[in-house]
Short mmCIF file of C-alpha atoms and ligand atoms in Angstrom, two decimals:
data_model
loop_
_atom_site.label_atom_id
_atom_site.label_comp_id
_atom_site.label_asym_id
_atom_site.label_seq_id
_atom_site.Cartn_x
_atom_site.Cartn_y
_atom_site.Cartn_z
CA UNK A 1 -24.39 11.39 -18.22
CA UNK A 2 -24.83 14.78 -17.65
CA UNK A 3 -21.80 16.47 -15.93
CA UNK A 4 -21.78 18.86 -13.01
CA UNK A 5 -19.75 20.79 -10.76
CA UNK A 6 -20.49 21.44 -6.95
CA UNK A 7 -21.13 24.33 -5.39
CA UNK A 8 -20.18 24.43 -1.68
CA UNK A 9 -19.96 27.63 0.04
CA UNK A 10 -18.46 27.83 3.14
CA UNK A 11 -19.53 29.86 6.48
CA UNK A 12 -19.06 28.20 10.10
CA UNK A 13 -21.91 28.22 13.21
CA UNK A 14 -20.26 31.92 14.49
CA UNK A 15 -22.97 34.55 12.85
CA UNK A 16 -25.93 32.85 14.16
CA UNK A 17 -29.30 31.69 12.11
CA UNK A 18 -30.23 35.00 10.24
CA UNK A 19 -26.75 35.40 8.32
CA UNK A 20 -26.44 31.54 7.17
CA UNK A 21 -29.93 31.85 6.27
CA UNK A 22 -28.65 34.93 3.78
CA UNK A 23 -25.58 32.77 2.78
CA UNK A 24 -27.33 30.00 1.62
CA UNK A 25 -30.00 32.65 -0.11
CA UNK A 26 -26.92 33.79 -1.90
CA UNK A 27 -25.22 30.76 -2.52
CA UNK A 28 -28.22 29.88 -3.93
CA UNK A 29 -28.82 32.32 -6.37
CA UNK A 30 -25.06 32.58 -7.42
CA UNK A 31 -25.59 28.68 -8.29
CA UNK A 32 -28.59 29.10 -10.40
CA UNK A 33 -27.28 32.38 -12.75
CA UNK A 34 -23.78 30.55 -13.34
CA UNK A 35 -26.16 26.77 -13.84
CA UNK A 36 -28.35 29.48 -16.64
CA UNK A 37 -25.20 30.67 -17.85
CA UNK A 38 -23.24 27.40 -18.81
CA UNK A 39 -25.60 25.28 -19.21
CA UNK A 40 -24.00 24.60 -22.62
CA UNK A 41 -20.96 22.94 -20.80
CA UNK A 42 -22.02 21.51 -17.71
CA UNK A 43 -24.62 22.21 -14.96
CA UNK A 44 -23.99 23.45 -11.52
CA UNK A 45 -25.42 21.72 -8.38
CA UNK A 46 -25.93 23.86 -4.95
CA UNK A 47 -24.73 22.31 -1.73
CA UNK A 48 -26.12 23.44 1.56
CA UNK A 49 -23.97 25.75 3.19
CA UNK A 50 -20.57 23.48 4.97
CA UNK A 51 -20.47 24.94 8.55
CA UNK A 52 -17.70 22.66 10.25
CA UNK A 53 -15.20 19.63 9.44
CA UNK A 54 -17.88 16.74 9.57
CA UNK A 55 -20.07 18.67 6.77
CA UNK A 56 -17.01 19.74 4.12
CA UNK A 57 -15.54 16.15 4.74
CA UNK A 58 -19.05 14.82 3.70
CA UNK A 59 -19.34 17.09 0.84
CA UNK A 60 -15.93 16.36 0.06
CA UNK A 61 -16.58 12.71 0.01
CA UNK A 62 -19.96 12.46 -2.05
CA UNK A 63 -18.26 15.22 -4.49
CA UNK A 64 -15.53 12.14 -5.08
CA UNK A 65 -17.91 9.18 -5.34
CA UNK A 66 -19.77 11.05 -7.93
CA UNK A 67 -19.29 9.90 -11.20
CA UNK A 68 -21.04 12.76 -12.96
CA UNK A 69 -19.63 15.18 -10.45
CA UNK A 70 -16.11 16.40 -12.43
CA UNK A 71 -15.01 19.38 -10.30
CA UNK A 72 -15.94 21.55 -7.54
CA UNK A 73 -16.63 25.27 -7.18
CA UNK A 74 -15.44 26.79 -3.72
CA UNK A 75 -16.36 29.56 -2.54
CA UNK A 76 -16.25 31.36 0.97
CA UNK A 77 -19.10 33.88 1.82
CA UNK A 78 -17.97 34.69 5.22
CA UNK A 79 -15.47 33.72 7.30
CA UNK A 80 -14.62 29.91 7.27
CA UNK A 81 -11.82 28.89 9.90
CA UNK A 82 -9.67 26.24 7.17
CA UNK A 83 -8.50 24.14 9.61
CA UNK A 84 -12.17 22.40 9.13
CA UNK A 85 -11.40 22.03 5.35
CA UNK A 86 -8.24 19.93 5.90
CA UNK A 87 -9.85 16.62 6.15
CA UNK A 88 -11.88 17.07 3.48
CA UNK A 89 -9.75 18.84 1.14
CA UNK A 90 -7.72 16.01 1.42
CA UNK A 91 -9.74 13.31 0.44
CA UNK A 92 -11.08 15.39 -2.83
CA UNK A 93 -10.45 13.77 -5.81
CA UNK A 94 -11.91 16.16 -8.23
CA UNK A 95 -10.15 19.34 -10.05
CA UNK A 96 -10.86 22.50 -7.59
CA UNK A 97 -11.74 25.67 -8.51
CA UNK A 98 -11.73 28.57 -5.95
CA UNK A 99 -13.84 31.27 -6.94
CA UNK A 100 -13.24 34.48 -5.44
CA UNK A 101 -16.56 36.87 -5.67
CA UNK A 102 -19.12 38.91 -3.64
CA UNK A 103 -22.69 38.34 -4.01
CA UNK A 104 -22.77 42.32 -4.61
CA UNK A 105 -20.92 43.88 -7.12
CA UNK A 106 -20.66 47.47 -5.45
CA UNK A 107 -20.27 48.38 -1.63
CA UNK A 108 -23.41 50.02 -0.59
CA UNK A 109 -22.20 53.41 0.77
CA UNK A 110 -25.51 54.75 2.13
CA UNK A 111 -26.23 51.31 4.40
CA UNK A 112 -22.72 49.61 4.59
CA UNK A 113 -22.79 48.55 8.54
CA UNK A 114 -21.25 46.14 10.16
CA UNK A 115 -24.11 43.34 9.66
CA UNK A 116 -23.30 43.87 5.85
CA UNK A 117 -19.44 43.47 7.16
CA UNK A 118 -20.24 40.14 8.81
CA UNK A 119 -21.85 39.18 5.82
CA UNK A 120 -20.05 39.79 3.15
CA UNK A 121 -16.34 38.99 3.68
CA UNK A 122 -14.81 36.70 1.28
CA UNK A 123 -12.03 39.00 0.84
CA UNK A 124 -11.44 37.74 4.51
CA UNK A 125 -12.68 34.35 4.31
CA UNK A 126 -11.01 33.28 0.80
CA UNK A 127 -7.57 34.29 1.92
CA UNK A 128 -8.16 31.95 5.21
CA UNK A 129 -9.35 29.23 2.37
CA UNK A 130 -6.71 29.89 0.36
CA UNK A 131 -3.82 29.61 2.43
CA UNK A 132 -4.86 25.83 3.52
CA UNK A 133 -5.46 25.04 -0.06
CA UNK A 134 -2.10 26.38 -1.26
CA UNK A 135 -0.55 25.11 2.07
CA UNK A 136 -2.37 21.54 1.01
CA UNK A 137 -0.07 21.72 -1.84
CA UNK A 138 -3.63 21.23 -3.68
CA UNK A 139 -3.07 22.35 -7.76
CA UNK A 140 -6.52 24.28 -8.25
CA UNK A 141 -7.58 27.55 -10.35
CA UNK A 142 -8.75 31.26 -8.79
CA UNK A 143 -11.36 32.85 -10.67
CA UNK A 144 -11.46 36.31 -9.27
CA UNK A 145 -14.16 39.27 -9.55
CA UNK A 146 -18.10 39.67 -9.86
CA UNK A 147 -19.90 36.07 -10.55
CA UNK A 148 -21.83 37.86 -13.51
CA UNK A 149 -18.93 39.43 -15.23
CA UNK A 150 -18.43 37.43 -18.57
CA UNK A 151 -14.35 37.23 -18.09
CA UNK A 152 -15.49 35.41 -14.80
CA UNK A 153 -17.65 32.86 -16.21
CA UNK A 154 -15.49 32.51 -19.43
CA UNK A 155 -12.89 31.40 -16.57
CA UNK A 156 -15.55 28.75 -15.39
CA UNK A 157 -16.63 27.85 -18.74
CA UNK A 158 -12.34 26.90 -19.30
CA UNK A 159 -12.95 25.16 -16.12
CA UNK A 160 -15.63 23.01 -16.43
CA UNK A 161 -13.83 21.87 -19.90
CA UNK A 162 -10.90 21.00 -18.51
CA UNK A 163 -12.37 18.77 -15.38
CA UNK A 164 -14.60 17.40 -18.37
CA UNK A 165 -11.32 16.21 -20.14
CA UNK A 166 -9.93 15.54 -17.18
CA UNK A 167 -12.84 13.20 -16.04
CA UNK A 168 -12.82 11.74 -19.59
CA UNK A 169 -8.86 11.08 -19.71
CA UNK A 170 -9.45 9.00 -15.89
CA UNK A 171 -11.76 6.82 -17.96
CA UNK A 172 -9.84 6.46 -21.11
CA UNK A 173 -8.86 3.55 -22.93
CA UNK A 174 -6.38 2.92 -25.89
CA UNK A 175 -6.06 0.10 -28.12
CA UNK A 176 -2.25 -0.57 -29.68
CA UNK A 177 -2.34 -2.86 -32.90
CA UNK A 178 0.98 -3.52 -32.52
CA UNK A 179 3.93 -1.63 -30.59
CA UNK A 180 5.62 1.34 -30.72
CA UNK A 181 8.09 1.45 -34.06
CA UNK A 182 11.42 -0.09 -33.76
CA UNK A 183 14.26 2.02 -32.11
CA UNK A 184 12.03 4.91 -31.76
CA UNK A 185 12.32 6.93 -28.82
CA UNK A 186 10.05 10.06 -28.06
CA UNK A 187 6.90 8.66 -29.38
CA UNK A 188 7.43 5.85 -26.28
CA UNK A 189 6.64 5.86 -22.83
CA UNK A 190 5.87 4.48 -19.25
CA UNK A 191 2.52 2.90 -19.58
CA UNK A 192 2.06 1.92 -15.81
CA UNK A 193 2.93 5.56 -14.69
CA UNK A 194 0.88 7.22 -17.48
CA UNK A 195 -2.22 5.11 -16.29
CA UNK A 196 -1.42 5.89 -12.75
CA UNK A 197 -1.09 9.86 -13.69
CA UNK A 198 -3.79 10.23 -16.26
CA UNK A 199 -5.77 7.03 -15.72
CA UNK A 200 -5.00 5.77 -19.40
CA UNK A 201 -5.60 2.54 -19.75
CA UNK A 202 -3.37 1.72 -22.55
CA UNK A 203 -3.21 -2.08 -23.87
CA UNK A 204 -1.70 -3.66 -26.57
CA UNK A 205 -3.79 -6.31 -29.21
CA UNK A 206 -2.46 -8.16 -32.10
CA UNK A 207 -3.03 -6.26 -35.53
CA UNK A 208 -4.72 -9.86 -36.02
CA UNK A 209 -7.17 -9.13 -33.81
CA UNK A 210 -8.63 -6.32 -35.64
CA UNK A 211 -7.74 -7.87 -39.03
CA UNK A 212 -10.13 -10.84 -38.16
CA UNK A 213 -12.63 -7.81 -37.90
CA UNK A 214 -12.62 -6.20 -40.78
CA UNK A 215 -12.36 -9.97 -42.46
CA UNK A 216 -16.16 -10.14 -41.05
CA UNK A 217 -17.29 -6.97 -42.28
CA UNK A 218 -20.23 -7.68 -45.21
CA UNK A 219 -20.24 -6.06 -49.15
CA UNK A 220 -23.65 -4.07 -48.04
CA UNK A 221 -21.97 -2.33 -44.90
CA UNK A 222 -18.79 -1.37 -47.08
CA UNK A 223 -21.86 -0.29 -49.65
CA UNK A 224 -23.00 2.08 -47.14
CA UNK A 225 -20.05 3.61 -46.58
CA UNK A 226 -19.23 4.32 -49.58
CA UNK A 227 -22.61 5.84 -49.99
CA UNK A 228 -21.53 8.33 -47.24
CA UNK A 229 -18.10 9.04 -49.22
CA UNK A 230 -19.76 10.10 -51.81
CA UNK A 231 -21.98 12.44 -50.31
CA UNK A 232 -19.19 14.28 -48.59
CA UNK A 233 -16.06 13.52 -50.57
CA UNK A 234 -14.96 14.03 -54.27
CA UNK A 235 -14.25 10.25 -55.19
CA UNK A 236 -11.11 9.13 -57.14
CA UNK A 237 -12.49 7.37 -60.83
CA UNK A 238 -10.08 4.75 -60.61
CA UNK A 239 -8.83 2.24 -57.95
CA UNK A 240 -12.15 2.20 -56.21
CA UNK A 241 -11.48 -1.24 -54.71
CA UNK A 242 -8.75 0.58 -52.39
CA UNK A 243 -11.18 2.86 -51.13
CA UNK A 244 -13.69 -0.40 -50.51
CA UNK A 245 -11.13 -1.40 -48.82
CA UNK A 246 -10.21 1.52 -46.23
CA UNK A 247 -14.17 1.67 -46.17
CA UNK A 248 -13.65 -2.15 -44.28
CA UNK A 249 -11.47 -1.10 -42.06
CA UNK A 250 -13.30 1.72 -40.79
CA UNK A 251 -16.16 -0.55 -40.22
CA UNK A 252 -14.19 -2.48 -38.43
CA UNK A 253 -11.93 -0.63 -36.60
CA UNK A 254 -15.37 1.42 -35.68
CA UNK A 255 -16.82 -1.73 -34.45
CA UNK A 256 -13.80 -3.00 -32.32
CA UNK A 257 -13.63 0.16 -30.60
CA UNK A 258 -16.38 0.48 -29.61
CA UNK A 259 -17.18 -3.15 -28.54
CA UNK A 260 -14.08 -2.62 -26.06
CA UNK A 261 -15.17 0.94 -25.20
CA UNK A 262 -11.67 2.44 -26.47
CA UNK A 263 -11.66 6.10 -27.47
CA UNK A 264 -8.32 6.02 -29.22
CA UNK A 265 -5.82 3.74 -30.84
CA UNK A 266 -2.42 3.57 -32.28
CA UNK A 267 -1.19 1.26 -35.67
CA UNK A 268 2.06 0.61 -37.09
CA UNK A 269 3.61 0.47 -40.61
CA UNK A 270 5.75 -2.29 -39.25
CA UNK A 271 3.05 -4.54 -38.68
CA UNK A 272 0.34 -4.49 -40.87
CA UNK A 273 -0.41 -8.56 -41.05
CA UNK A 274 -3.79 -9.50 -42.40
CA UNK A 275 -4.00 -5.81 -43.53
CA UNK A 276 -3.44 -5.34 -47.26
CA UNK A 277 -2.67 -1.63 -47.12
CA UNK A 278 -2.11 1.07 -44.10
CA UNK A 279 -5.08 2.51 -42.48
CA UNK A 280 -5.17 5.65 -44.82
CA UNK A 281 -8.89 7.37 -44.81
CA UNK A 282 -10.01 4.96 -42.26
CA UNK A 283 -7.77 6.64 -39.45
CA UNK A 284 -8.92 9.87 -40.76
CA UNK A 285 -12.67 9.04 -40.66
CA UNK A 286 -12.47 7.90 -37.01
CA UNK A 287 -10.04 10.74 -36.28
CA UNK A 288 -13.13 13.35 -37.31
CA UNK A 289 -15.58 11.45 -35.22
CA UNK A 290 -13.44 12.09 -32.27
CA UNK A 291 -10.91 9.03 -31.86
CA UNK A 292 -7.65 10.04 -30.66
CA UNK A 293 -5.23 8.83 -32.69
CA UNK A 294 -1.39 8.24 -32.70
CA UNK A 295 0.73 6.73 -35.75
CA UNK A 296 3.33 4.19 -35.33
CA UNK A 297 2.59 2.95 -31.64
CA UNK A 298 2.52 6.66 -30.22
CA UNK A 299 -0.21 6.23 -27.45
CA UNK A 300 0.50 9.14 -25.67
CA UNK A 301 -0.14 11.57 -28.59
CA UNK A 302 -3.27 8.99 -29.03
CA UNK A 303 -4.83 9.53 -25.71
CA UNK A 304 -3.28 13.06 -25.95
CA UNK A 305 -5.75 13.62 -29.17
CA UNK A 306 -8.79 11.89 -27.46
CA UNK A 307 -8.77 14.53 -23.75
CA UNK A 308 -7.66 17.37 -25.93
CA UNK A 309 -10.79 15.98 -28.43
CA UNK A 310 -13.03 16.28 -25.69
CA UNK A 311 -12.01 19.38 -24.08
CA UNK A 312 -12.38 20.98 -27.56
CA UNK A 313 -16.00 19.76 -27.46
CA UNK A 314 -19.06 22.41 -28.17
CA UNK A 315 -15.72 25.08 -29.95
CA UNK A 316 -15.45 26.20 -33.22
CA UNK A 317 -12.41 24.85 -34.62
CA UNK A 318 -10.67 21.46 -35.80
CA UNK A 319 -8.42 18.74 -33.27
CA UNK A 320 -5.86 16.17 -34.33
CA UNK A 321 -3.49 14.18 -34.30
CA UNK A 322 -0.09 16.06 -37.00
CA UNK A 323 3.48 15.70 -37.65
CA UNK A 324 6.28 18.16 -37.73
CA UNK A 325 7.44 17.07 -41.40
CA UNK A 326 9.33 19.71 -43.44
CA UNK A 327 10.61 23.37 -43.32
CA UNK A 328 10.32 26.75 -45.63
CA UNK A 329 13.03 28.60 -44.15
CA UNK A 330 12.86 31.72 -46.19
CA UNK A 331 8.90 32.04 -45.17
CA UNK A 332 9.63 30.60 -42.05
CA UNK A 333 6.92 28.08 -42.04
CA UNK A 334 6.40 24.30 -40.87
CA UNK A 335 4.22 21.68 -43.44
CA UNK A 336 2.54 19.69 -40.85
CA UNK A 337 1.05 16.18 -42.42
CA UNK A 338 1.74 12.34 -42.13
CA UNK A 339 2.07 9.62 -44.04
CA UNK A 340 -1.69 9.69 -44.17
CA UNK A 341 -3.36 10.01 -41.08
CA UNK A 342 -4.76 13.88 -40.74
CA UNK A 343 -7.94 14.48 -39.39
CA UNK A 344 -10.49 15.95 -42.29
CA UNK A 345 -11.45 18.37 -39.32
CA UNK A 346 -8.21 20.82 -40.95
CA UNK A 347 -9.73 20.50 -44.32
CA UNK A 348 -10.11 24.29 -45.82
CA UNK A 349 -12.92 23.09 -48.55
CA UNK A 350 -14.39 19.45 -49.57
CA UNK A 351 -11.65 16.47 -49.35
CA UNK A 352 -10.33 14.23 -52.09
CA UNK A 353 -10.19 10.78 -52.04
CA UNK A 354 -6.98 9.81 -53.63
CA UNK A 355 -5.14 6.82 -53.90
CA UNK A 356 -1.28 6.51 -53.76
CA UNK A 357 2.14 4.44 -53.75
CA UNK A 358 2.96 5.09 -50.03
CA UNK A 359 6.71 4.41 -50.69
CA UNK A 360 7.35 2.78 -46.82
CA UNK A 361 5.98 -0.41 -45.29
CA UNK A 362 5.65 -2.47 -48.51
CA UNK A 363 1.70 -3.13 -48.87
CA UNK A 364 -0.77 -1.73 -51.74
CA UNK A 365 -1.21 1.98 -52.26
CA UNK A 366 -3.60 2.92 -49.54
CA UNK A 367 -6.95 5.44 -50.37
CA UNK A 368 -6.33 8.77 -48.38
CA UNK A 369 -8.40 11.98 -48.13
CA UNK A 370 -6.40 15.06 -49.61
CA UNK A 371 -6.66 19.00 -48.85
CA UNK A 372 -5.33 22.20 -48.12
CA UNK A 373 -5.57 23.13 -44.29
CA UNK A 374 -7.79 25.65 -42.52
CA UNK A 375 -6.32 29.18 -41.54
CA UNK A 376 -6.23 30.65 -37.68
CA UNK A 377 -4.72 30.56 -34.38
CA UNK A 378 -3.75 27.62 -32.54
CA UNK A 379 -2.05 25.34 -30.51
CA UNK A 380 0.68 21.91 -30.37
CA UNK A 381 0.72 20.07 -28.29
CA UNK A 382 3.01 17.35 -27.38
CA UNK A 383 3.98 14.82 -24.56
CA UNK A 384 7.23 13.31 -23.72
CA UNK A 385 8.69 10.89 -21.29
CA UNK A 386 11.83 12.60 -19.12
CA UNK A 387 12.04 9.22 -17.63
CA UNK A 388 11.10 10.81 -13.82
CA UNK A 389 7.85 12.79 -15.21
CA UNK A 390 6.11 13.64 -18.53
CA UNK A 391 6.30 17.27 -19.72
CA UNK A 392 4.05 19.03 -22.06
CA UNK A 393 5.14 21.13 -24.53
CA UNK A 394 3.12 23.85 -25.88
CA UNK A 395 3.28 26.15 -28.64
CA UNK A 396 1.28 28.99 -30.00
CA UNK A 397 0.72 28.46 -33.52
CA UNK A 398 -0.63 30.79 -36.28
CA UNK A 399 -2.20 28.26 -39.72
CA UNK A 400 -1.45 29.88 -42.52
CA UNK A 401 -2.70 29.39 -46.43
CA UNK A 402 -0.47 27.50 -48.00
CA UNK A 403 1.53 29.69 -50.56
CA UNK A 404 1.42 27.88 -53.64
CA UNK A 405 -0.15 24.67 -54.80
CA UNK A 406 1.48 20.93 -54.41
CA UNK A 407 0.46 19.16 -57.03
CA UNK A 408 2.74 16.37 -56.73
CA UNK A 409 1.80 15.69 -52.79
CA UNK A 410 -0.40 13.60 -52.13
CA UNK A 411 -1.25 13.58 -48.39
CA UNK A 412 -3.24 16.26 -46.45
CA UNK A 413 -1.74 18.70 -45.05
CA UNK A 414 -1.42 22.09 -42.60
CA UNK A 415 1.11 24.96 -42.65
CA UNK A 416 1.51 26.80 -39.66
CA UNK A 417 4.47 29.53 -38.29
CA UNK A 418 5.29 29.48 -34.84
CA UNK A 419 5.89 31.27 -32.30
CA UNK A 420 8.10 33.72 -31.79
CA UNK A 421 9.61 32.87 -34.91
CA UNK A 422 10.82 29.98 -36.48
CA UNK A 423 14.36 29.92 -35.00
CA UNK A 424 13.38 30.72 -31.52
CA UNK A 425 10.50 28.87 -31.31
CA UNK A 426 12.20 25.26 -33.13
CA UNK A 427 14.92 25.83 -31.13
CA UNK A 428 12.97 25.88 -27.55
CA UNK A 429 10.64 22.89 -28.77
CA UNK A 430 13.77 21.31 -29.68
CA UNK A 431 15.56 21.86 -26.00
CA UNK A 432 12.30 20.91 -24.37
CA UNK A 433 12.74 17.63 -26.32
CA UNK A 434 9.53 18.17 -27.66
CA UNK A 435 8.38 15.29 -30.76
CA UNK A 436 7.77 15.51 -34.39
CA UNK A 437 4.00 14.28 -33.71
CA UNK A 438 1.58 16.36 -32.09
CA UNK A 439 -1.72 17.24 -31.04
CA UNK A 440 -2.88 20.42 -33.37
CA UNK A 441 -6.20 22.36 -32.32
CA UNK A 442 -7.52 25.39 -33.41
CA UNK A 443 -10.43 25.27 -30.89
CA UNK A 444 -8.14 25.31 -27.91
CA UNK A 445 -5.33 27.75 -26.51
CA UNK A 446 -2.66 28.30 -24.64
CA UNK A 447 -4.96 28.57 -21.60
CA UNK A 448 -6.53 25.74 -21.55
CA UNK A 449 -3.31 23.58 -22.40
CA UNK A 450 -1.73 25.87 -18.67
CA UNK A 451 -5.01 24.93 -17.00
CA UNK A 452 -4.90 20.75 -17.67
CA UNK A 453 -1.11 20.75 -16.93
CA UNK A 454 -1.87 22.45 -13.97
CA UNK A 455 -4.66 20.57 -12.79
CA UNK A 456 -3.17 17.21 -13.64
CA UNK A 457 0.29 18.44 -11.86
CA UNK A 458 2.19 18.01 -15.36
CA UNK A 459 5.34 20.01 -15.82
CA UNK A 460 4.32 22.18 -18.87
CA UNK A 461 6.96 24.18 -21.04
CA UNK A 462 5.36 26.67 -23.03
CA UNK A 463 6.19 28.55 -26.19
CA UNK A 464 4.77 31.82 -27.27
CA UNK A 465 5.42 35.15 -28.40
CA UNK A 466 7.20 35.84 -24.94
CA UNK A 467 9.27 32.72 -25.53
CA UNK A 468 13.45 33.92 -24.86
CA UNK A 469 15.96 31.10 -24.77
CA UNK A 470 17.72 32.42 -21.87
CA UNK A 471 14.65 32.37 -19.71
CA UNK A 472 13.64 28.72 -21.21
CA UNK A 473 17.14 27.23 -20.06
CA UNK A 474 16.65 28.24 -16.59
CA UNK A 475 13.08 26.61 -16.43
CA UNK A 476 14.34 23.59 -18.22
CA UNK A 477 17.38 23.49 -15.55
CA UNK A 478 14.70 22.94 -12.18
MN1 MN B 501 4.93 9.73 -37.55
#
């Protein structure tokens, strides 16, 4: 399905035949050079000009029942009296986006009259809009300035992947094998509300289930895969029958996910039955074909991974699921890894298959792919549970080469400093109550993190190079 946004420009009856006859000539054309221009991302669908409450209520109304419809562009060429948008404003379930422009760039000294006046007064008519939308209580975005200038439709582009994610996350499902892990707390959460808020559908099967799966899996589709291993992978020369192994489960966890139309999961050390090792390579192969994933029962970093996935889509740049693990204090940087499970989407050059004594859970040494992580700027990402609301926190990131080689470990891994420096910035994650597993990207930013949070009216602490403590209690205190 190909997604759009609306475009619905709003006049009233007042300026008689000629002028809406130039509004909708202008609407028009505004449509078509931002539909050319992001046609990448998503395509944009003119509405007929909304002159009174019946029309914007029936714009309002087909712009919700549309499935492929995942935001609206607003946009007032004249004057638009806002007490007709109420009603439909209201019933608008899609992300809003209020875009602020002129269909001229420059006032036209020679000719301005008052015709042009009447014509061209959104810096009238968008403040009438804006106050009802604001007043609404409605959580939207303002795009100010020129339609054609690039920081303008870079600020639509943002858009349109965020409602994207957004529309994806309504529809999302997750698959648990198994629970969350015994006595822990932040990776936990309220399922009910989280569905109500976000739409994730999160429920729980027996790791049985999906053993009985992988049980059914033949020799010739575990041939294939390995087939593909090779090709991209440098293979281990001994203890290829773990690998065969991991190869099953992908196959099968591939297979059950997408028989129940899930686009992320979560596993368990704790309860592996049926399994004879952890889900080691397999987790990262589905992770790199866009699975959100969360370790030890974590759904919300799993459906986390999966929106943020998706509103990485069509960037440069890797998204995944990573763990806070270990310091260097003197260089002030964080070793991000897991057990296992990081995507092969951070991998700095080809992957190694390696296979390894996990030390925890008690089942055979599980097959893994091994590297050093990609370089570059970037964001975590991480959602908690404050028991009335979630909260996102969000820091700005910087991956960094990792100084010397690690021989001995034998699990993928990132290195990253953060922002404003280690102290500061561990220290307001820490405050936030922000978790050891995260959502990593490269491909998103800051922005884009503000804009969903926004959007999906979740409280969002962030932490960057303006990050101060003493500012960060008193947001923390509201
Ligand atoms: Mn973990």
């Amino acid at each position: 399905m190909a997604e759009k946004l609306y475009f619905i420009t709003g006049s009233q009856d007042l300026y008689g035949e000629k002028t809406l006859e130039e509004v909708a000539a202008d609407s028009r054309e505004i449509a078509a050079y931002l539909d050319q221009k992001l046609k990448d991302t998503v395509s944009i669908e003119w509405k007929p000009t909304v002159r009174n409450s019946e029309e914007i209520l029936r714009v309002c109304r087909e712009a919700s029942a549309d499935d492929a419809c995942v935001g609206v562009i607003t946009w007032m060429h004249t004057f638009s009296p806002a007490k007709m948008w109420i009603k439909g404003l209201q019933i608008l379930s899609k992300p809003l986006m209020h875009l602020h422009t002129q269909a001229n760039e420059r006032l036209p000294y020679d000719t301005i009259d008052m015709d042009f006046m009447n014509l061209n007064q959104s810096a009238h008519g968008d403040r009438e809009y804006g106050f009802i939308v604001s007043r609404l209580g409605i959580p939207h975005e303002v795009a100010v300035g020129f339609y054609r200038d690039e920081d303008v439709l870079s600020q639509l582009r943002r858009f349109a992947q965020v409602a994207k994610a957004i529309a994806y996350s309504k529809n999302l499902k997750v698959a648990m094998f198994g629970s969350n892990m015994r006595e822990v707390a932040v990776t936990d959460g309220d399922r009910v509300e989280s569905q109500i808020r976000y739409g994730w559908e999160v429920n729980y099967y027996g790791i049985g289930d999906l053993a009985a799966r992988i049980d059914s899996i033949s020799e010739k589709e575990v041939d294939e895969k390995i087939a593909e291993y090779r090709r991209i992978y440098d293979m281990p020369t001994k203890g290829l029958d773990a690998v065969r192994e991991q190869a099953r489960y992908e196959v099968g966890l591939s297979r059950f996910l997408t028989e129940g139309g899930f686009g992320a999961y979560t596993d368990t050390f704790q309860d592996l039955h049926g399994l004879k090792q952890l889900p080691g390579l397999a987790t990262q192969r589905m992770m790199a074909n866009g699975y959100g994933f969360g370790a030890e029962g974590d759904y919300k970093t799993a459906a986390l991974g999966a929106v943020l996935g998706r509103m990485a889509e069509g960037r440069n740049g890797a998204t995944g699921f990573m763990e806070d693990y270990t310091y260097d204090f003197a260089d002030e940087l964080v070793l991000g890894a897991h057990m296992l499970e990081v995507s092969p989407s951070f991998a700095a050059s080809k992957p190694k298959i390696e296979v390894h004594q996990l030390g925890i859970g008690g089942k055979d040494a599980p097959a893994r792919l091994v590297f050093d992580g990609v370089k570059g700027a970037g964001v975590a990402v991480c959602m908690t549970d404050m028991g009335d609301r979630f909260r996102l926190i969000a820091a700005e990131i910087e991956l960094v080469e990792q100084p010397k080689p690690m021989p001995k470990l034998p699990v993928a891994r990132i290195m990253w400093k953060i922002k404003p420096d280690l102290k500061t910035g561990a220290a307001a994650w820490l405050y936030a109550g922000g978790g050891h597993h995260t959502v990593v990207s490269t491909a998103l930013s800051l922005e884009d993190i503000r804009l969903f949070a926004k959007l999906t009216k979740t409280e969002l602490v962030e932490i960057d190079e303006a990050t101060d403590l003493k500012t960060l209690h008193v947001q923390l205190k509201r």
